[in-house]
Tab-separated table of C-alpha atoms in Angstrom:
chain	number	residue	atom	x	y	z
B	608	UNK	CA	-8.231	-18.670	29.523
B	609	UNK	CA	-8.885	-21.866	27.596
B	610	UNK	CA	-6.404	-24.504	28.505
B	611	UNK	CA	-3.900	-26.210	26.147
B	612	UNK	CA	-6.054	-29.355	26.341
B	613	UNK	CA	-9.180	-27.378	25.266
B	614	UNK	CA	-7.243	-25.798	22.357
B	615	UNK	CA	-5.865	-29.189	21.274
B	616	UNK	CA	-9.372	-30.759	21.460
B	617	UNK	CA	-10.682	-28.027	19.255
B	618	UNK	CA	-7.993	-28.739	16.721
B	619	UNK	CA	-8.822	-32.391	16.747
B	620	UNK	CA	-12.526	-31.602	16.413
B	621	UNK	CA	-11.853	-29.455	13.352
B	622	UNK	CA	-10.084	-32.441	11.713
B	623	UNK	CA	-12.792	-34.920	12.535
B	624	UNK	CA	-16.336	-33.310	12.447
B	625	UNK	CA	-18.622	-30.430	12.331
B	626	UNK	CA	-22.044	-31.918	12.364
B	627	UNK	CA	-22.126	-35.562	13.060
B	628	UNK	CA	-18.972	-36.641	14.840
B	629	UNK	CA	-17.820	-38.566	11.739
B	630	UNK	CA	-14.985	-37.555	9.514
B	631	UNK	CA	-16.700	-37.349	6.179
B	632	UNK	CA	-14.787	-36.811	2.893
B	633	UNK	CA	-15.152	-37.571	-0.784
B	634	UNK	CA	-12.754	-40.278	-2.058
B	635	UNK	CA	-11.626	-39.795	-5.696
B	636	UNK	CA	-11.754	-43.439	-6.572
B	637	UNK	CA	-15.487	-43.439	-5.546
B	638	UNK	CA	-16.256	-40.552	-7.840
B	639	UNK	CA	-16.942	-40.392	-11.539
B	640	UNK	CA	-13.537	-40.183	-13.182
B	641	UNK	CA	-13.132	-37.315	-15.550
B	642	UNK	CA	-10.394	-36.441	-18.033
B	643	UNK	CA	-11.452	-32.834	-18.992
B	644	UNK	CA	-8.554	-30.389	-18.567
B	645	UNK	CA	-9.285	-27.803	-15.985
B	646	UNK	CA	-6.856	-24.813	-15.686
B	647	UNK	CA	-6.953	-22.750	-12.462
B	648	UNK	CA	-5.504	-19.241	-12.626
B	649	UNK	CA	-4.060	-18.442	-9.193
B	650	UNK	CA	-2.500	-20.404	-6.302
B	651	UNK	CA	-3.897	-18.463	-3.444
B	652	UNK	CA	-6.509	-19.550	-1.069
B	653	UNK	CA	-9.255	-19.860	-3.729
B	654	UNK	CA	-7.079	-21.510	-6.386
B	655	UNK	CA	-5.509	-24.135	-4.121
B	656	UNK	CA	-8.808	-25.002	-2.518
B	657	UNK	CA	-10.770	-25.440	-5.678
B	658	UNK	CA	-7.993	-27.360	-7.424
B	659	UNK	CA	-7.786	-29.782	-4.555
B	660	UNK	CA	-11.561	-30.211	-4.517
B	661	UNK	CA	-11.631	-30.835	-8.200
B	662	UNK	CA	-9.081	-33.635	-7.853
B	663	UNK	CA	-11.040	-35.136	-4.894
B	664	UNK	CA	-14.019	-35.278	-7.141
B	665	UNK	CA	-12.223	-37.466	-9.703
B	666	UNK	CA	-10.686	-34.713	-11.990
B	667	UNK	CA	-7.345	-36.128	-13.167
B	668	UNK	CA	-6.271	-33.294	-15.425
B	669	UNK	CA	-5.944	-30.113	-13.192
B	670	UNK	CA	-3.284	-27.432	-13.823
B	671	UNK	CA	-2.490	-24.494	-11.634
B	672	UNK	CA	-0.896	-21.334	-13.043
B	673	UNK	CA	0.910	-19.467	-10.305
B	674	UNK	CA	4.260	-17.723	-10.357
B	675	UNK	CA	4.750	-17.244	-6.571
B	676	UNK	CA	7.206	-19.571	-4.712
B	677	UNK	CA	5.631	-18.898	-1.333
B	678	UNK	CA	2.068	-19.333	-0.188
B	679	UNK	CA	0.687	-17.188	2.684
B	680	UNK	CA	-2.187	-17.647	5.133
B	681	UNK	CA	-2.961	-13.936	5.142
B	682	UNK	CA	-5.619	-13.866	7.956
B	683	UNK	CA	-2.760	-14.437	10.427
B	684	UNK	CA	-1.184	-11.152	9.581
B	685	UNK	CA	-3.586	-9.187	11.849
B	686	UNK	CA	-2.448	-11.267	14.899
B	687	UNK	CA	1.189	-10.826	13.762
B	688	UNK	CA	0.656	-7.073	13.800
B	689	UNK	CA	-0.834	-7.286	17.184
B	690	UNK	CA	1.988	-9.280	18.670
B	691	UNK	CA	-0.235	-12.453	19.031
B	692	UNK	CA	1.425	-14.524	16.323
B	693	UNK	CA	4.634	-15.249	14.527
B	694	UNK	CA	4.799	-14.163	10.928
B	695	UNK	CA	6.733	-17.387	9.892
B	696	UNK	CA	3.679	-19.391	10.669
B	697	UNK	CA	1.746	-17.584	7.907
B	698	UNK	CA	4.011	-18.926	5.153
B	699	UNK	CA	4.931	-22.202	3.454
B	700	UNK	CA	6.726	-23.062	0.243
B	701	UNK	CA	4.292	-23.266	-2.588
B	702	UNK	CA	5.549	-26.642	-3.609
B	703	UNK	CA	4.370	-27.917	-0.217
B	704	UNK	CA	0.814	-26.839	-0.630
B	705	UNK	CA	0.136	-27.386	-4.415
B	706	UNK	CA	-2.326	-30.297	-4.451
B	707	UNK	CA	-0.530	-33.599	-5.307
B	708	UNK	CA	-1.210	-34.622	-8.823
B	709	UNK	CA	-1.898	-31.192	-10.350
B	710	UNK	CA	0.472	-29.700	-12.903
B	711	UNK	CA	2.015	-26.441	-11.575
B	712	UNK	CA	2.945	-23.872	-14.180
B	713	UNK	CA	5.303	-21.307	-12.535
B	714	UNK	CA	4.471	-18.427	-14.811
B	715	UNK	CA	2.261	-15.332	-15.015
B	716	UNK	CA	-0.885	-15.043	-17.095
B	717	UNK	CA	-0.741	-12.179	-19.573
B	718	UNK	CA	-4.005	-12.619	-21.447
B	719	UNK	CA	-7.046	-14.706	-22.321
B	720	UNK	CA	-8.251	-16.189	-25.610
B	721	UNK	CA	-11.633	-17.608	-24.521
B	722	UNK	CA	-12.785	-18.262	-28.066
B	723	UNK	CA	-9.845	-20.613	-28.478
B	724	UNK	CA	-9.979	-21.961	-24.932
B	725	UNK	CA	-6.431	-20.662	-24.215
B	726	UNK	CA	-4.662	-18.461	-21.796
B	727	UNK	CA	-1.377	-16.680	-22.680
B	728	UNK	CA	1.593	-16.801	-20.326
B	729	UNK	CA	4.329	-14.158	-19.731
B	730	UNK	CA	6.796	-16.115	-21.992
B	731	UNK	CA	4.452	-15.904	-24.940
B	732	UNK	CA	3.400	-19.624	-24.723
B	733	UNK	CA	-0.252	-20.682	-24.342
B	734	UNK	CA	-2.153	-23.215	-22.279
B	735	UNK	CA	-5.230	-24.918	-23.554
B	736	UNK	CA	-8.186	-25.850	-21.348
B	737	UNK	CA	-11.561	-27.495	-21.488
B	738	UNK	CA	-12.690	-25.434	-18.413
B	739	UNK	CA	-11.113	-22.406	-16.817
B	740	UNK	CA	-11.266	-21.411	-13.221
B	741	UNK	CA	-10.116	-17.874	-12.449
B	742	UNK	CA	-9.043	-17.398	-8.860
B	743	UNK	CA	-6.645	-14.579	-9.301
B	744	UNK	CA	-7.374	-12.547	-6.197
B	745	UNK	CA	-7.000	-8.768	-6.180
B	746	UNK	CA	-3.901	-6.587	-6.305
B	747	UNK	CA	-2.770	-4.098	-3.784
B	748	UNK	CA	-2.072	-0.677	-5.259
B	749	UNK	CA	0.605	0.439	-2.910
B	750	UNK	CA	1.351	3.431	-5.095
B	751	UNK	CA	-2.206	4.822	-5.103
B	752	UNK	CA	-1.649	6.917	-1.923
B	753	UNK	CA	1.280	9.314	-2.332
B	754	UNK	CA	3.757	8.715	0.554
B	755	UNK	CA	2.584	5.233	1.532
B	756	UNK	CA	5.425	3.355	-0.070
B	757	UNK	CA	7.981	5.688	1.329
B	758	UNK	CA	6.436	5.494	4.774
B	759	UNK	CA	6.365	1.734	4.833
B	760	UNK	CA	9.937	1.463	3.711
B	761	UNK	CA	11.271	3.845	6.350
B	762	UNK	CA	11.789	2.254	9.680
B	763	UNK	CA	10.847	5.199	12.055
B	764	UNK	CA	8.139	6.672	9.829
B	765	UNK	CA	5.251	5.527	11.916
B	766	UNK	CA	3.497	4.337	8.847
B	767	UNK	CA	2.449	0.637	8.985
B	768	UNK	CA	0.053	-1.944	7.449
B	769	UNK	CA	-0.830	-5.509	8.200
B	770	UNK	CA	-1.759	-6.081	4.595
B	771	UNK	CA	1.624	-7.474	3.641
B	772	UNK	CA	3.969	-10.165	5.094
B	773	UNK	CA	6.869	-7.669	4.892
B	774	UNK	CA	5.115	-4.911	6.850
B	775	UNK	CA	2.821	-6.644	9.316
B	776	UNK	CA	5.632	-7.171	11.909
B	777	UNK	CA	6.477	-3.440	11.619
B	778	UNK	CA	3.032	-2.662	12.935
B	779	UNK	CA	3.889	-4.323	16.317
B	780	UNK	CA	7.362	-2.853	16.439
B	781	UNK	CA	6.130	0.652	15.693
B	782	UNK	CA	3.325	0.297	18.260
B	783	UNK	CA	5.707	-0.655	20.930
B	784	UNK	CA	8.127	2.186	20.036
B	785	UNK	CA	5.359	4.713	20.355
B	786	UNK	CA	3.826	3.149	23.445
B	787	UNK	CA	7.123	3.134	25.275
B	788	UNK	CA	8.059	6.683	24.399
B	789	UNK	CA	8.217	8.596	27.631
B	790	UNK	CA	7.319	11.911	25.969
B	791	UNK	CA	3.746	10.736	25.632
B	792	UNK	CA	1.421	11.002	28.626
B	793	UNK	CA	-2.236	11.697	29.381
B	794	UNK	CA	-1.627	15.377	28.873
B	795	UNK	CA	0.290	14.751	25.606
B	796	UNK	CA	-1.194	11.509	24.182
B	797	UNK	CA	0.311	9.721	21.265
B	798	UNK	CA	-1.835	9.890	18.078
B	799	UNK	CA	-2.788	6.515	16.538
B	800	UNK	CA	-4.687	6.715	13.244
B	801	UNK	CA	-6.313	3.752	11.523
B	802	UNK	CA	-7.579	4.303	7.972
B	803	UNK	CA	-9.900	2.478	5.661
B	804	UNK	CA	-9.738	2.717	1.937
B	805	UNK	CA	-12.279	3.976	-0.549
B	806	UNK	CA	-11.980	0.844	-2.678
B	807	UNK	CA	-12.883	-2.774	-2.474
B	808	UNK	CA	-10.591	-4.649	-0.153
B	809	UNK	CA	-10.042	-8.128	1.131
B	810	UNK	CA	-11.099	-8.662	4.665
B	811	UNK	CA	-12.834	-5.420	5.366
B	812	UNK	CA	-12.738	-5.919	9.146
B	813	UNK	CA	-8.922	-6.132	9.247
B	814	UNK	CA	-8.386	-2.274	9.527
B	815	UNK	CA	-10.219	-2.213	12.763
B	816	UNK	CA	-9.218	-5.667	14.068
B	817	UNK	CA	-5.630	-4.438	14.488
B	818	UNK	CA	-6.922	-1.231	16.154
B	819	UNK	CA	-8.947	-3.161	18.742
B	820	UNK	CA	-6.049	-5.524	19.517
B	821	UNK	CA	-3.683	-2.566	20.060
B	822	UNK	CA	-6.219	-0.652	22.097
B	823	UNK	CA	-6.751	-3.617	24.368
B	824	UNK	CA	-2.990	-4.025	24.779
B	825	UNK	CA	-2.806	-0.451	26.006
B	826	UNK	CA	-5.748	-0.974	28.264
B	827	UNK	CA	-4.268	-4.031	29.873
B	828	UNK	CA	-1.209	-2.084	30.767
B	829	UNK	CA	-3.162	0.316	32.887
B	830	UNK	CA	-5.178	3.538	32.785
B	831	UNK	CA	-2.089	5.698	32.257
B	832	UNK	CA	-1.021	3.747	29.223
B	833	UNK	CA	-4.489	3.916	27.633
B	834	UNK	CA	-4.954	7.558	28.491
B	835	UNK	CA	-1.635	8.240	26.935
B	836	UNK	CA	-3.074	7.227	23.568
B	837	UNK	CA	-5.456	9.119	21.283
B	838	UNK	CA	-6.976	6.508	18.908
B	839	UNK	CA	-8.992	7.408	15.788
B	840	UNK	CA	-10.657	5.285	13.141
B	841	UNK	CA	-11.112	7.028	9.813
B	842	UNK	CA	-13.373	5.628	7.063
B	843	UNK	CA	-14.976	6.871	3.878
B	844	UNK	CA	-18.129	5.030	5.004
B	845	UNK	CA	-20.729	6.267	7.316
B	846	UNK	CA	-20.558	3.538	9.963
B	847	UNK	CA	-18.208	1.131	11.673
B	848	UNK	CA	-19.102	-1.836	9.575
B	849	UNK	CA	-21.146	-2.641	6.391
B	850	UNK	CA	-23.727	-4.763	8.134
B	851	UNK	CA	-25.872	-2.797	10.641
B	852	UNK	CA	-26.274	-5.651	13.095
B	853	UNK	CA	-22.585	-5.688	13.776
B	854	UNK	CA	-21.964	-2.003	13.108
B	855	UNK	CA	-24.288	-1.095	15.987
B	856	UNK	CA	-22.353	-3.360	18.360
B	857	UNK	CA	-19.019	-1.942	17.258
B	858	UNK	CA	-20.243	1.625	17.505
B	859	UNK	CA	-21.407	0.996	21.034
B	860	UNK	CA	-18.074	-0.547	21.917
B	861	UNK	CA	-16.150	2.294	20.251
B	862	UNK	CA	-17.997	4.932	22.395
B	863	UNK	CA	-17.506	2.902	25.575
B	864	UNK	CA	-13.749	2.449	24.965
B	865	UNK	CA	-13.173	6.099	24.041
B	866	UNK	CA	-11.979	5.484	20.445
B	867	UNK	CA	-12.675	8.387	18.065
B	868	UNK	CA	-14.239	8.031	14.659
B	869	UNK	CA	-14.139	10.158	11.612
B	870	UNK	CA	-16.736	8.920	9.155
B	871	UNK	CA	-16.754	9.962	5.452
B	872	UNK	CA	-12.938	10.539	5.535
B	873	UNK	CA	-10.652	9.164	2.836
B	874	UNK	CA	-6.895	9.064	3.195
B	875	UNK	CA	-5.355	10.760	0.076
B	876	UNK	CA	-1.693	11.360	0.889
B	877	UNK	CA	1.022	11.067	3.528
B	878	UNK	CA	3.767	13.598	4.299
B	879	UNK	CA	6.299	11.113	5.782
B	880	UNK	CA	9.051	13.543	6.972
B	881	UNK	CA	6.473	15.626	8.957
B	882	UNK	CA	4.251	12.694	9.978
B	883	UNK	CA	1.177	14.374	8.513
B	884	UNK	CA	-1.704	12.565	6.766
B	885	UNK	CA	-4.146	14.327	4.561
B	886	UNK	CA	-7.748	13.110	4.419
B	887	UNK	CA	-10.672	14.203	2.253
B	888	UNK	CA	-13.843	15.002	4.017
B	889	UNK	CA	-16.258	13.447	1.536
B	890	UNK	CA	-19.231	15.409	2.883
B	891	UNK	CA	-17.931	18.744	1.887
B	892	UNK	CA	-14.910	17.735	-0.311
B	893	UNK	CA	-12.525	19.515	1.999
B	894	UNK	CA	-8.950	18.343	2.661
B	895	UNK	CA	-8.059	17.854	6.381
B	896	UNK	CA	-4.627	17.396	7.720
B	897	UNK	CA	-3.958	15.129	10.798
B	898	UNK	CA	-0.580	14.601	12.487
B	899	UNK	CA	0.180	11.111	13.746
B	900	UNK	CA	2.679	9.057	15.698
B	901	UNK	CA	1.404	5.812	14.182
B	902	UNK	CA	-0.665	5.588	11.037
B	903	UNK	CA	-2.058	2.165	10.024
B	904	UNK	CA	-3.030	2.154	6.384
B	905	UNK	CA	-5.367	-0.191	4.664
B	906	UNK	CA	-4.248	0.307	1.049
B	907	UNK	CA	-6.213	0.752	-2.091
B	908	UNK	CA	-6.984	-2.479	-4.017
B	909	UNK	CA	-8.189	-3.294	-7.411
B	910	UNK	CA	-8.668	-6.030	-10.054
B	911	UNK	CA	-5.301	-7.648	-11.199
B	912	UNK	CA	-3.921	-5.729	-14.144
B	913	UNK	CA	-3.761	-8.705	-16.496
B	914	UNK	CA	-7.527	-9.184	-15.965
B	915	UNK	CA	-8.738	-5.615	-16.581
B	916	UNK	CA	-8.595	-5.557	-20.372
B	917	UNK	CA	-9.548	-9.165	-20.886
B	918	UNK	CA	-12.811	-10.263	-22.502
B	919	UNK	CA	-14.027	-12.045	-19.357
B	920	UNK	CA	-14.491	-8.951	-17.090
B	921	UNK	CA	-16.947	-6.280	-16.461
B	922	UNK	CA	-16.477	-2.528	-16.825
B	923	UNK	CA	-14.504	-2.347	-13.617
B	924	UNK	CA	-12.169	-5.170	-14.385
B	925	UNK	CA	-13.648	-7.833	-12.214
B	926	UNK	CA	-14.555	-11.328	-13.667
B	927	UNK	CA	-18.175	-11.054	-14.637
B	928	UNK	CA	-19.937	-14.044	-13.166
B	929	UNK	CA	-23.493	-15.055	-12.165
B	930	UNK	CA	-23.471	-14.321	-8.395
B	931	UNK	CA	-25.303	-17.649	-7.784
B	932	UNK	CA	-23.595	-20.244	-10.074
B	933	UNK	CA	-20.187	-18.527	-10.246
B	934	UNK	CA	-20.243	-19.176	-13.996
B	935	UNK	CA	-18.996	-16.556	-16.461
B	936	UNK	CA	-21.822	-14.570	-17.938
B	937	UNK	CA	-19.957	-14.623	-21.263
B	938	UNK	CA	-18.384	-18.031	-21.590
B	939	UNK	CA	-20.064	-21.226	-20.365
B	940	UNK	CA	-16.776	-23.121	-19.694
B	941	UNK	CA	-15.284	-20.363	-17.488
B	942	UNK	CA	-15.945	-20.008	-13.814
B	943	UNK	CA	-14.444	-17.812	-11.170
B	944	UNK	CA	-14.339	-17.376	-7.452
B	945	UNK	CA	-12.674	-15.375	-4.688
B	946	UNK	CA	-11.660	-11.717	-4.685
B	947	UNK	CA	-11.417	-11.359	-8.475
B	948	UNK	CA	-15.070	-11.745	-9.139
B	949	UNK	CA	-17.796	-9.094	-9.260
B	950	UNK	CA	-20.039	-10.966	-6.871
B	951	UNK	CA	-21.441	-8.435	-4.284
B	952	UNK	CA	-20.229	-10.251	-1.247
B	953	UNK	CA	-17.548	-9.406	1.317
B	954	UNK	CA	-14.179	-10.630	0.166
B	955	UNK	CA	-12.988	-13.132	2.735
B	956	UNK	CA	-11.451	-16.614	3.014
B	957	UNK	CA	-14.756	-17.749	4.489
B	958	UNK	CA	-16.578	-16.666	1.324
B	959	UNK	CA	-14.172	-18.799	-0.775
B	960	UNK	CA	-14.923	-21.835	1.281
B	961	UNK	CA	-18.626	-21.480	0.392
B	962	UNK	CA	-17.907	-20.667	-3.310
B	963	UNK	CA	-15.462	-23.460	-4.059
B	964	UNK	CA	-17.950	-26.410	-3.661
B	965	UNK	CA	-20.360	-24.471	-5.877
B	966	UNK	CA	-17.893	-24.025	-8.610
B	967	UNK	CA	-16.767	-27.708	-8.481
B	968	UNK	CA	-20.367	-28.934	-8.493
B	969	UNK	CA	-21.371	-26.718	-11.359
B	970	UNK	CA	-18.314	-27.654	-13.460
B	971	UNK	CA	-19.314	-31.291	-13.052
B	972	UNK	CA	-22.894	-30.407	-14.081
B	973	UNK	CA	-21.614	-28.542	-17.174
B	974	UNK	CA	-19.411	-31.487	-18.181
B	975	UNK	CA	-22.394	-33.832	-17.907
B	976	UNK	CA	-24.446	-31.403	-20.065
B	977	UNK	CA	-27.222	-30.806	-17.521
B	978	UNK	CA	-28.424	-27.474	-16.108
B	979	UNK	CA	-26.429	-25.868	-13.352
B	980	UNK	CA	-28.107	-26.091	-10.013
B	981	UNK	CA	-25.439	-25.228	-7.499
B	982	UNK	CA	-25.919	-21.848	-5.741
B	983	UNK	CA	-23.752	-19.517	-3.714
B	984	UNK	CA	-25.752	-17.475	-1.206
B	985	UNK	CA	-23.233	-14.731	-0.688
B	986	UNK	CA	-22.034	-16.181	2.688
B	987	UNK	CA	-19.026	-14.437	4.180
B	988	UNK	CA	-17.560	-14.366	7.646
B	989	UNK	CA	-15.405	-11.863	9.451
B	990	UNK	CA	-13.931	-12.820	12.795
B	991	UNK	CA	-13.822	-9.252	14.191
B	992	UNK	CA	-11.132	-9.349	16.797
B	993	UNK	CA	-12.222	-6.826	19.374
B	994	UNK	CA	-9.669	-7.560	22.085
B	995	UNK	CA	-6.405	-9.652	22.564
B	996	UNK	CA	-8.633	-12.667	23.310
B	997	UNK	CA	-12.092	-11.962	22.028
B	998	UNK	CA	-13.851	-12.107	18.629
B	999	UNK	CA	-17.205	-10.740	17.498
B	1000	UNK	CA	-18.020	-13.315	14.825
B	1001	UNK	CA	-19.763	-11.631	11.854
B	1002	UNK	CA	-21.525	-13.975	9.450
B	1003	UNK	CA	-23.721	-12.801	6.676
B	1004	UNK	CA	-24.824	-13.308	3.076
B	1005	UNK	CA	-25.959	-11.212	0.108
B	1006	UNK	CA	-27.569	-7.976	1.189
B	1007	UNK	CA	-26.152	-8.236	4.711
B	1008	UNK	CA	-28.618	-10.995	5.563
B	1009	UNK	CA	-27.419	-12.686	8.780
B	1010	UNK	CA	-26.246	-16.243	8.456
B	1011	UNK	CA	-24.835	-17.098	11.880
B	1012	UNK	CA	-23.621	-20.575	12.412
B	1013	UNK	CA	-23.805	-20.369	16.204
B	1014	UNK	CA	-27.118	-18.499	16.510
B	1015	UNK	CA	-29.349	-20.383	18.973
B	1016	UNK	CA	-32.442	-19.816	16.874
B	1017	UNK	CA	-31.275	-20.126	13.273
B	1018	UNK	CA	-27.823	-21.564	13.524
B	1019	UNK	CA	-26.488	-25.029	12.489
B	1020	UNK	CA	-26.766	-28.002	14.766
B	1021	UNK	CA	-25.049	-28.656	17.017
B	1022	UNK	CA	-23.052	-25.345	17.045
B	1023	UNK	CA	-26.300	-23.355	17.524
B	1024	UNK	CA	-26.350	-24.421	21.189
B	1025	UNK	CA	-23.086	-22.356	21.720
B	1026	UNK	CA	-24.812	-19.066	20.957
B	1027	UNK	CA	-23.305	-15.834	19.672
B	1028	UNK	CA	-23.539	-13.516	22.664
B	1029	UNK	CA	-21.323	-13.373	25.801
B	1030	UNK	CA	-17.742	-13.283	26.908
B	1031	UNK	CA	-17.251	-17.053	26.746
B	1032	UNK	CA	-18.635	-17.250	23.300
B	1033	UNK	CA	-16.282	-14.401	22.191
B	1034	UNK	CA	-13.383	-16.245	23.755
B	1035	UNK	CA	-14.317	-19.441	21.923
B	1036	UNK	CA	-14.453	-17.537	18.627
B	1037	UNK	CA	-11.051	-16.111	19.288
B	1038	UNK	CA	-9.583	-19.591	19.752
B	1039	UNK	CA	-11.208	-20.540	16.415
B	1040	UNK	CA	-9.427	-17.505	14.819
B	1041	UNK	CA	-6.112	-17.951	16.547
B	1042	UNK	CA	-5.678	-21.729	16.637
B	1043	UNK	CA	-8.398	-23.741	14.792
B	1044	UNK	CA	-8.636	-21.886	11.517
B	1045	UNK	CA	-4.895	-21.891	10.829
B	1046	UNK	CA	-4.685	-25.552	11.557
B	1047	UNK	CA	-7.760	-26.242	9.274
B	1048	UNK	CA	-6.252	-24.157	6.509
B	1049	UNK	CA	-2.939	-25.913	6.269
B	1050	UNK	CA	-4.237	-29.415	6.970
B	1051	UNK	CA	-7.669	-29.592	5.441
B	1052	UNK	CA	-8.413	-26.679	3.213
B	1053	UNK	CA	-5.315	-26.962	0.955
B	1054	UNK	CA	-6.130	-30.610	0.549
B	1055	UNK	CA	-9.754	-30.080	-0.417
B	1056	UNK	CA	-11.298	-31.549	2.770
B	1057	UNK	CA	-12.771	-28.417	4.257
B	1058	UNK	CA	-16.154	-26.921	3.425
B	1059	UNK	CA	-16.389	-23.902	5.649
B	1060	UNK	CA	-19.352	-23.939	8.016
B	1061	UNK	CA	-20.010	-27.495	6.995
B	1062	UNK	CA	-16.563	-28.573	8.195
B	1063	UNK	CA	-15.400	-31.828	6.600
B	1064	UNK	CA	-18.971	-32.670	5.426
B	1065	UNK	CA	-19.485	-31.990	1.674
B	1066	UNK	CA	-22.363	-29.582	1.543
B	1067	UNK	CA	-25.459	-29.821	-0.593
B	1068	UNK	CA	-25.112	-26.792	-2.714
B	1069	UNK	CA	-28.147	-27.358	-4.888
B	1070	UNK	CA	-30.753	-24.618	-5.067
B	1071	UNK	CA	-34.392	-25.402	-5.461
B	1072	UNK	CA	-34.653	-24.018	-9.033
B	1073	UNK	CA	-32.007	-24.580	-11.646
B	1074	UNK	CA	-30.379	-21.337	-12.290
B	1075	UNK	CA	-28.382	-21.778	-15.424
B	1076	UNK	CA	-28.073	-23.944	-18.439
């Protein structure tokens, strides 16, 4: 195990450097001062980060529209569900993380009037803007699967999910209740089901991260505990992960660890009283019923309701943007980032850290009346927790093209010398997930001083050819 000193040093390193050993930031008073009004819709990861970066670039007139009173660091919920973190550490009052100097409107957006450069709020009032940044995230449709809400609300239902602050702790409590039930044994194993939705979702690795953590917990308790559990991963897809390079590794591990998989299976309903889940076999369109003792559900997700019928979205309700510049394809003074866009990338916090600098850069270019030349490559990262202390770090861009920071051949200096393969590397990546990333999030990202794989170094987001006017 890594020592406390090592973990503390990693924290310090995160706040100081990534590439050169020097803490590099952009000071607002050294930047061109701008008075244009920028309105940011959403106070989640994307909204807070881009608002803070805009201010750090000399934008004096930034407004955030966000009704929530609490801000959550959602990536921690997987560890909370696995008994490795405290749920309270995932939350802070919104007023503590709203960038200083921004105006915070504590209301909901009801509609958009892009021709008039206005957004309409839930009280009927309007907010004017010169530039609009939509960072509204995606909504969870808890009612899309019959029985899910009932199961989550009932204490002993066996139905759990790490996709909400109010239910992630139930995952760990339910797991322990089933694990410690003396009626289960190798001859009569408990049935643990982990489902994946047939919709877009944030953090597509989470449904199996929690599975691997709990599987490893059982394994560490001894062969009897592990053999007293029948674990199955059910997904509408045809593989363990969307990028073959990592899917092959996960499939090999799945077989080695004796975890079952049912591909092309979609969860359609839950019979809570009888602990029976119905899945649809998508190959032959046949319903299949499976009993469970614990059922972890990754719920359906979709574009926020207030966006779907707006003039800034595509036919599926997502904000329609150029996948490179993050500028609206319909209105030049509208940009978007994060889960609410139709960019074909994995929806993760890491993706947002790459998109935000592009959005800020291109807004500045637009204000100056010059062609946009900032480009997002589709980068996303998924720290796939594969044990209680190991992570398989998946990094890739558009089309599943590998973009590994720590790869010894094509990675970033100096991190490329760490490498991506091996137990020590996976332990190091787990420390990043468990300790460094939460620290970075609260202390750097929400203040606009973190640039993803570039650390505190502001990246050069320019592409070779100008991509938009």
